[in-house]
Short mmCIF file of N, CA and C in Angstrom, two decimals:
data_model
loop_
_atom_site.label_atom_id
_atom_site.label_comp_id
_atom_site.label_asym_id
_atom_site.label_seq_id
_atom_site.Cartn_x
_atom_site.Cartn_y
_atom_site.Cartn_z
N MET Q 119 15.38 1.26 -40.72
CA MET Q 119 15.08 2.26 -39.71
C MET Q 119 14.86 1.55 -38.38
N THR Q 120 15.47 2.06 -37.34
CA THR Q 120 15.37 1.48 -36.01
C THR Q 120 14.30 2.21 -35.21
N ASP Q 121 13.47 1.44 -34.54
CA ASP Q 121 12.43 2.03 -33.69
C ASP Q 121 13.09 2.45 -32.38
N THR Q 122 13.09 3.72 -32.10
CA THR Q 122 13.73 4.23 -30.88
C THR Q 122 12.73 4.53 -29.78
N ALA Q 123 11.49 4.16 -29.99
CA ALA Q 123 10.48 4.39 -28.96
C ALA Q 123 10.82 3.59 -27.72
N THR Q 124 10.62 4.20 -26.59
CA THR Q 124 10.90 3.50 -25.34
C THR Q 124 9.60 2.98 -24.74
N VAL Q 125 9.73 1.89 -24.07
CA VAL Q 125 8.60 1.30 -23.37
C VAL Q 125 8.57 1.93 -21.98
N PRO Q 126 7.43 2.48 -21.58
CA PRO Q 126 7.37 3.11 -20.26
C PRO Q 126 7.62 2.08 -19.16
N ALA Q 127 8.31 2.52 -18.13
CA ALA Q 127 8.58 1.64 -16.99
C ALA Q 127 7.28 1.36 -16.25
N PRO Q 128 7.16 0.18 -15.71
CA PRO Q 128 5.95 -0.12 -14.92
C PRO Q 128 5.93 0.78 -13.68
N PRO Q 129 4.74 1.07 -13.17
CA PRO Q 129 4.67 1.93 -11.98
C PRO Q 129 5.32 1.25 -10.78
N PHE Q 130 5.89 2.07 -9.93
CA PHE Q 130 6.44 1.55 -8.69
C PHE Q 130 5.30 1.01 -7.85
N LEU Q 131 5.62 0.06 -6.99
CA LEU Q 131 4.59 -0.56 -6.16
C LEU Q 131 3.87 0.46 -5.30
N GLY Q 132 4.58 1.46 -4.81
CA GLY Q 132 3.93 2.50 -4.01
C GLY Q 132 2.83 3.22 -4.78
N GLN Q 133 3.05 3.44 -6.07
CA GLN Q 133 2.03 4.07 -6.91
C GLN Q 133 0.82 3.17 -7.08
N ILE Q 134 1.07 1.89 -7.19
CA ILE Q 134 -0.03 0.92 -7.34
C ILE Q 134 -0.84 0.86 -6.05
N ILE Q 135 -0.15 0.81 -4.91
CA ILE Q 135 -0.84 0.78 -3.62
C ILE Q 135 -1.70 2.03 -3.46
N THR Q 136 -1.14 3.18 -3.78
CA THR Q 136 -1.86 4.45 -3.67
C THR Q 136 -3.11 4.43 -4.55
N ALA Q 137 -2.96 4.00 -5.79
CA ALA Q 137 -4.11 3.96 -6.71
C ALA Q 137 -5.19 3.01 -6.21
N ARG Q 138 -4.79 1.83 -5.74
CA ARG Q 138 -5.78 0.85 -5.28
C ARG Q 138 -6.56 1.36 -4.07
N LEU Q 139 -5.84 1.94 -3.10
CA LEU Q 139 -6.50 2.41 -1.89
C LEU Q 139 -7.36 3.64 -2.18
N THR Q 140 -6.93 4.47 -3.10
CA THR Q 140 -7.72 5.64 -3.48
C THR Q 140 -9.03 5.20 -4.13
N GLU Q 141 -8.94 4.23 -5.02
CA GLU Q 141 -10.14 3.73 -5.69
C GLU Q 141 -11.09 3.03 -4.71
N ALA Q 142 -10.55 2.21 -3.83
CA ALA Q 142 -11.39 1.40 -2.94
C ALA Q 142 -11.96 2.18 -1.77
N LEU Q 143 -11.21 3.18 -1.27
CA LEU Q 143 -11.59 3.80 -0.01
C LEU Q 143 -11.89 5.30 -0.08
N ALA Q 144 -11.63 5.94 -1.20
CA ALA Q 144 -11.82 7.39 -1.33
C ALA Q 144 -11.30 8.11 -0.08
N PRO Q 145 -10.02 7.95 0.22
CA PRO Q 145 -9.49 8.50 1.47
C PRO Q 145 -9.44 10.02 1.49
N THR Q 146 -9.59 10.57 2.70
CA THR Q 146 -9.40 12.00 2.90
C THR Q 146 -7.94 12.28 3.26
N HIS Q 147 -7.21 11.24 3.63
CA HIS Q 147 -5.78 11.33 3.89
C HIS Q 147 -5.17 9.96 3.58
N LEU Q 148 -4.03 9.96 2.90
CA LEU Q 148 -3.37 8.71 2.59
C LEU Q 148 -1.87 8.92 2.52
N GLU Q 149 -1.15 8.11 3.28
CA GLU Q 149 0.31 8.08 3.21
C GLU Q 149 0.70 6.64 2.92
N VAL Q 150 1.56 6.46 1.95
CA VAL Q 150 2.10 5.14 1.61
C VAL Q 150 3.61 5.26 1.76
N VAL Q 151 4.15 4.52 2.74
CA VAL Q 151 5.56 4.65 3.10
C VAL Q 151 6.28 3.34 2.83
N ASN Q 152 7.34 3.42 2.06
CA ASN Q 152 8.17 2.25 1.78
C ASN Q 152 9.17 2.08 2.92
N ASP Q 153 9.02 1.02 3.69
CA ASP Q 153 9.89 0.72 4.83
C ASP Q 153 10.93 -0.33 4.51
N SER Q 154 11.04 -0.72 3.25
CA SER Q 154 11.88 -1.85 2.86
C SER Q 154 13.34 -1.68 3.24
N HIS Q 155 13.85 -0.45 3.19
CA HIS Q 155 15.26 -0.24 3.51
C HIS Q 155 15.59 -0.61 4.96
N HIS Q 156 14.59 -0.62 5.83
CA HIS Q 156 14.80 -1.03 7.22
C HIS Q 156 14.93 -2.55 7.35
N HIS Q 157 14.58 -3.27 6.31
CA HIS Q 157 14.52 -4.73 6.37
C HIS Q 157 15.46 -5.40 5.38
N ALA Q 158 16.36 -4.64 4.79
CA ALA Q 158 17.29 -5.19 3.80
C ALA Q 158 18.08 -6.34 4.42
N GLY Q 159 18.08 -7.46 3.72
CA GLY Q 159 18.80 -8.64 4.19
C GLY Q 159 18.03 -9.51 5.17
N HIS Q 160 16.88 -9.04 5.61
CA HIS Q 160 16.06 -9.82 6.55
C HIS Q 160 15.15 -10.78 5.80
N SER Q 161 14.52 -11.67 6.52
CA SER Q 161 13.53 -12.57 5.94
C SER Q 161 12.44 -11.75 5.26
N GLY Q 162 12.07 -12.14 4.08
CA GLY Q 162 11.02 -11.44 3.35
C GLY Q 162 11.54 -10.36 2.42
N ASP Q 163 12.82 -10.00 2.54
CA ASP Q 163 13.41 -9.02 1.62
C ASP Q 163 13.70 -9.72 0.31
N ASP Q 164 12.99 -9.33 -0.73
CA ASP Q 164 13.17 -10.00 -2.03
C ASP Q 164 14.18 -9.29 -2.92
N GLY Q 165 14.81 -8.26 -2.39
CA GLY Q 165 15.82 -7.54 -3.15
C GLY Q 165 15.28 -6.45 -4.06
N THR Q 166 13.95 -6.29 -4.14
CA THR Q 166 13.38 -5.27 -5.01
C THR Q 166 13.35 -3.89 -4.36
N GLY Q 167 13.48 -3.86 -3.04
CA GLY Q 167 13.34 -2.59 -2.34
C GLY Q 167 11.89 -2.17 -2.19
N GLU Q 168 10.97 -3.11 -2.42
CA GLU Q 168 9.53 -2.81 -2.34
C GLU Q 168 8.77 -3.94 -1.66
N SER Q 169 9.25 -4.39 -0.52
CA SER Q 169 8.64 -5.54 0.13
C SER Q 169 7.91 -5.21 1.44
N HIS Q 170 8.28 -4.12 2.09
CA HIS Q 170 7.72 -3.76 3.39
C HIS Q 170 7.12 -2.35 3.31
N TRP Q 171 5.86 -2.24 3.75
CA TRP Q 171 5.13 -0.98 3.58
C TRP Q 171 4.34 -0.61 4.83
N THR Q 172 4.11 0.69 5.00
CA THR Q 172 3.19 1.21 5.99
C THR Q 172 2.19 2.09 5.27
N VAL Q 173 0.91 1.92 5.58
CA VAL Q 173 -0.10 2.83 5.06
C VAL Q 173 -0.82 3.49 6.23
N VAL Q 174 -0.99 4.79 6.10
CA VAL Q 174 -1.79 5.58 7.04
C VAL Q 174 -2.94 6.11 6.21
N VAL Q 175 -4.14 5.68 6.55
CA VAL Q 175 -5.28 6.02 5.71
C VAL Q 175 -6.46 6.47 6.57
N GLU Q 176 -7.07 7.57 6.16
CA GLU Q 176 -8.29 8.09 6.78
C GLU Q 176 -9.37 8.07 5.72
N SER Q 177 -10.49 7.44 6.05
CA SER Q 177 -11.57 7.33 5.08
C SER Q 177 -12.93 7.31 5.78
N PRO Q 178 -13.91 7.97 5.20
CA PRO Q 178 -15.27 7.88 5.73
C PRO Q 178 -15.80 6.45 5.73
N ARG Q 179 -15.25 5.60 4.87
CA ARG Q 179 -15.69 4.20 4.82
C ARG Q 179 -15.41 3.47 6.13
N PHE Q 180 -14.49 4.01 6.95
CA PHE Q 180 -14.12 3.36 8.21
C PHE Q 180 -15.05 3.73 9.37
N SER Q 181 -15.91 4.71 9.18
CA SER Q 181 -16.80 5.16 10.27
C SER Q 181 -17.64 4.00 10.79
N GLY Q 182 -17.61 3.82 12.09
CA GLY Q 182 -18.40 2.78 12.73
C GLY Q 182 -17.83 1.38 12.63
N LEU Q 183 -16.67 1.22 11.99
CA LEU Q 183 -16.06 -0.11 11.84
C LEU Q 183 -14.99 -0.34 12.89
N SER Q 184 -14.82 -1.59 13.25
CA SER Q 184 -13.75 -1.97 14.18
C SER Q 184 -12.40 -1.87 13.47
N ARG Q 185 -11.33 -1.90 14.25
CA ARG Q 185 -9.98 -1.87 13.69
C ARG Q 185 -9.77 -3.03 12.74
N VAL Q 186 -10.26 -4.21 13.12
CA VAL Q 186 -10.10 -5.40 12.28
C VAL Q 186 -10.87 -5.24 10.96
N ALA Q 187 -12.08 -4.73 11.02
CA ALA Q 187 -12.88 -4.52 9.80
C ALA Q 187 -12.20 -3.50 8.87
N ARG Q 188 -11.61 -2.48 9.45
CA ARG Q 188 -10.89 -1.49 8.64
C ARG Q 188 -9.69 -2.13 7.95
N GLN Q 189 -8.94 -2.92 8.69
CA GLN Q 189 -7.78 -3.58 8.11
C GLN Q 189 -8.20 -4.56 7.02
N ARG Q 190 -9.32 -5.20 7.20
CA ARG Q 190 -9.82 -6.11 6.15
C ARG Q 190 -10.13 -5.37 4.87
N LEU Q 191 -10.68 -4.16 4.96
CA LEU Q 191 -10.94 -3.37 3.76
C LEU Q 191 -9.64 -3.03 3.04
N VAL Q 192 -8.62 -2.64 3.79
CA VAL Q 192 -7.32 -2.32 3.19
C VAL Q 192 -6.73 -3.58 2.56
N ASN Q 193 -6.73 -4.67 3.32
CA ASN Q 193 -6.18 -5.93 2.80
C ASN Q 193 -6.93 -6.40 1.56
N GLY Q 194 -8.23 -6.22 1.53
CA GLY Q 194 -9.02 -6.62 0.37
C GLY Q 194 -8.64 -5.84 -0.88
N ALA Q 195 -8.36 -4.56 -0.72
CA ALA Q 195 -7.97 -3.73 -1.87
C ALA Q 195 -6.61 -4.13 -2.41
N LEU Q 196 -5.79 -4.73 -1.56
CA LEU Q 196 -4.41 -5.08 -1.94
C LEU Q 196 -4.17 -6.59 -1.98
N ALA Q 197 -5.22 -7.38 -1.98
CA ALA Q 197 -5.11 -8.83 -1.80
C ALA Q 197 -4.10 -9.50 -2.72
N ASP Q 198 -4.16 -9.23 -4.02
CA ASP Q 198 -3.24 -9.90 -4.93
C ASP Q 198 -1.80 -9.46 -4.70
N LEU Q 199 -1.60 -8.20 -4.31
CA LEU Q 199 -0.25 -7.72 -4.02
C LEU Q 199 0.29 -8.34 -2.74
N LEU Q 200 -0.58 -8.54 -1.75
CA LEU Q 200 -0.16 -9.19 -0.51
C LEU Q 200 0.23 -10.64 -0.76
N ALA Q 201 -0.38 -11.24 -1.74
CA ALA Q 201 -0.07 -12.63 -2.06
C ALA Q 201 1.21 -12.78 -2.88
N THR Q 202 1.62 -11.69 -3.56
CA THR Q 202 2.74 -11.83 -4.48
C THR Q 202 3.90 -10.87 -4.25
N ARG Q 203 3.63 -9.63 -3.92
CA ARG Q 203 4.70 -8.62 -3.92
C ARG Q 203 4.95 -7.94 -2.58
N ILE Q 204 3.97 -7.94 -1.69
CA ILE Q 204 4.13 -7.28 -0.39
C ILE Q 204 4.38 -8.34 0.66
N HIS Q 205 5.53 -8.24 1.34
CA HIS Q 205 5.84 -9.19 2.40
C HIS Q 205 5.23 -8.74 3.73
N ALA Q 206 5.27 -7.43 4.00
CA ALA Q 206 4.77 -6.92 5.28
C ALA Q 206 4.04 -5.60 5.04
N LEU Q 207 2.89 -5.44 5.70
CA LEU Q 207 2.09 -4.23 5.57
C LEU Q 207 1.60 -3.81 6.95
N ALA Q 208 2.04 -2.64 7.40
CA ALA Q 208 1.54 -2.05 8.64
C ALA Q 208 0.42 -1.09 8.25
N ILE Q 209 -0.69 -1.17 8.96
CA ILE Q 209 -1.88 -0.36 8.62
C ILE Q 209 -2.30 0.47 9.81
N ARG Q 210 -2.44 1.78 9.57
CA ARG Q 210 -3.07 2.68 10.54
C ARG Q 210 -4.27 3.27 9.83
N ALA Q 211 -5.46 2.82 10.22
CA ALA Q 211 -6.70 3.22 9.53
C ALA Q 211 -7.61 3.93 10.52
N ARG Q 212 -8.09 5.11 10.10
CA ARG Q 212 -8.97 5.87 10.97
C ARG Q 212 -10.07 6.52 10.13
N ALA Q 213 -11.17 6.85 10.81
CA ALA Q 213 -12.25 7.59 10.19
C ALA Q 213 -11.99 9.08 10.40
N PRO Q 214 -12.55 9.94 9.56
CA PRO Q 214 -12.36 11.38 9.76
C PRO Q 214 -12.79 11.81 11.16
N GLY Q 215 -12.00 12.66 11.76
CA GLY Q 215 -12.31 13.16 13.09
C GLY Q 215 -11.75 12.34 14.23
N GLU Q 216 -11.15 11.22 13.92
CA GLU Q 216 -10.57 10.38 14.99
C GLU Q 216 -9.13 10.80 15.29
#
């Protein structure tokens, strides 16, 4: 008898980014945009189609923080991915009401 069970595909990087930022920042708004197609063939394109990203995130955690401090929170949530799978990350981080 042959086992026909399939192994589920690993989540796309965008799903991982979304889950990490949701857990770390409890955002009231979150957009995760794959910009990799704009960089195909350029330096940093690893051929996966998941190397360049933009995140737009609104979170109460950002209230009273500088732009740099906000970006550090995002980078901290994604640190291992930035070291291995993300070549470029554009961040737009704001607090509610901004």
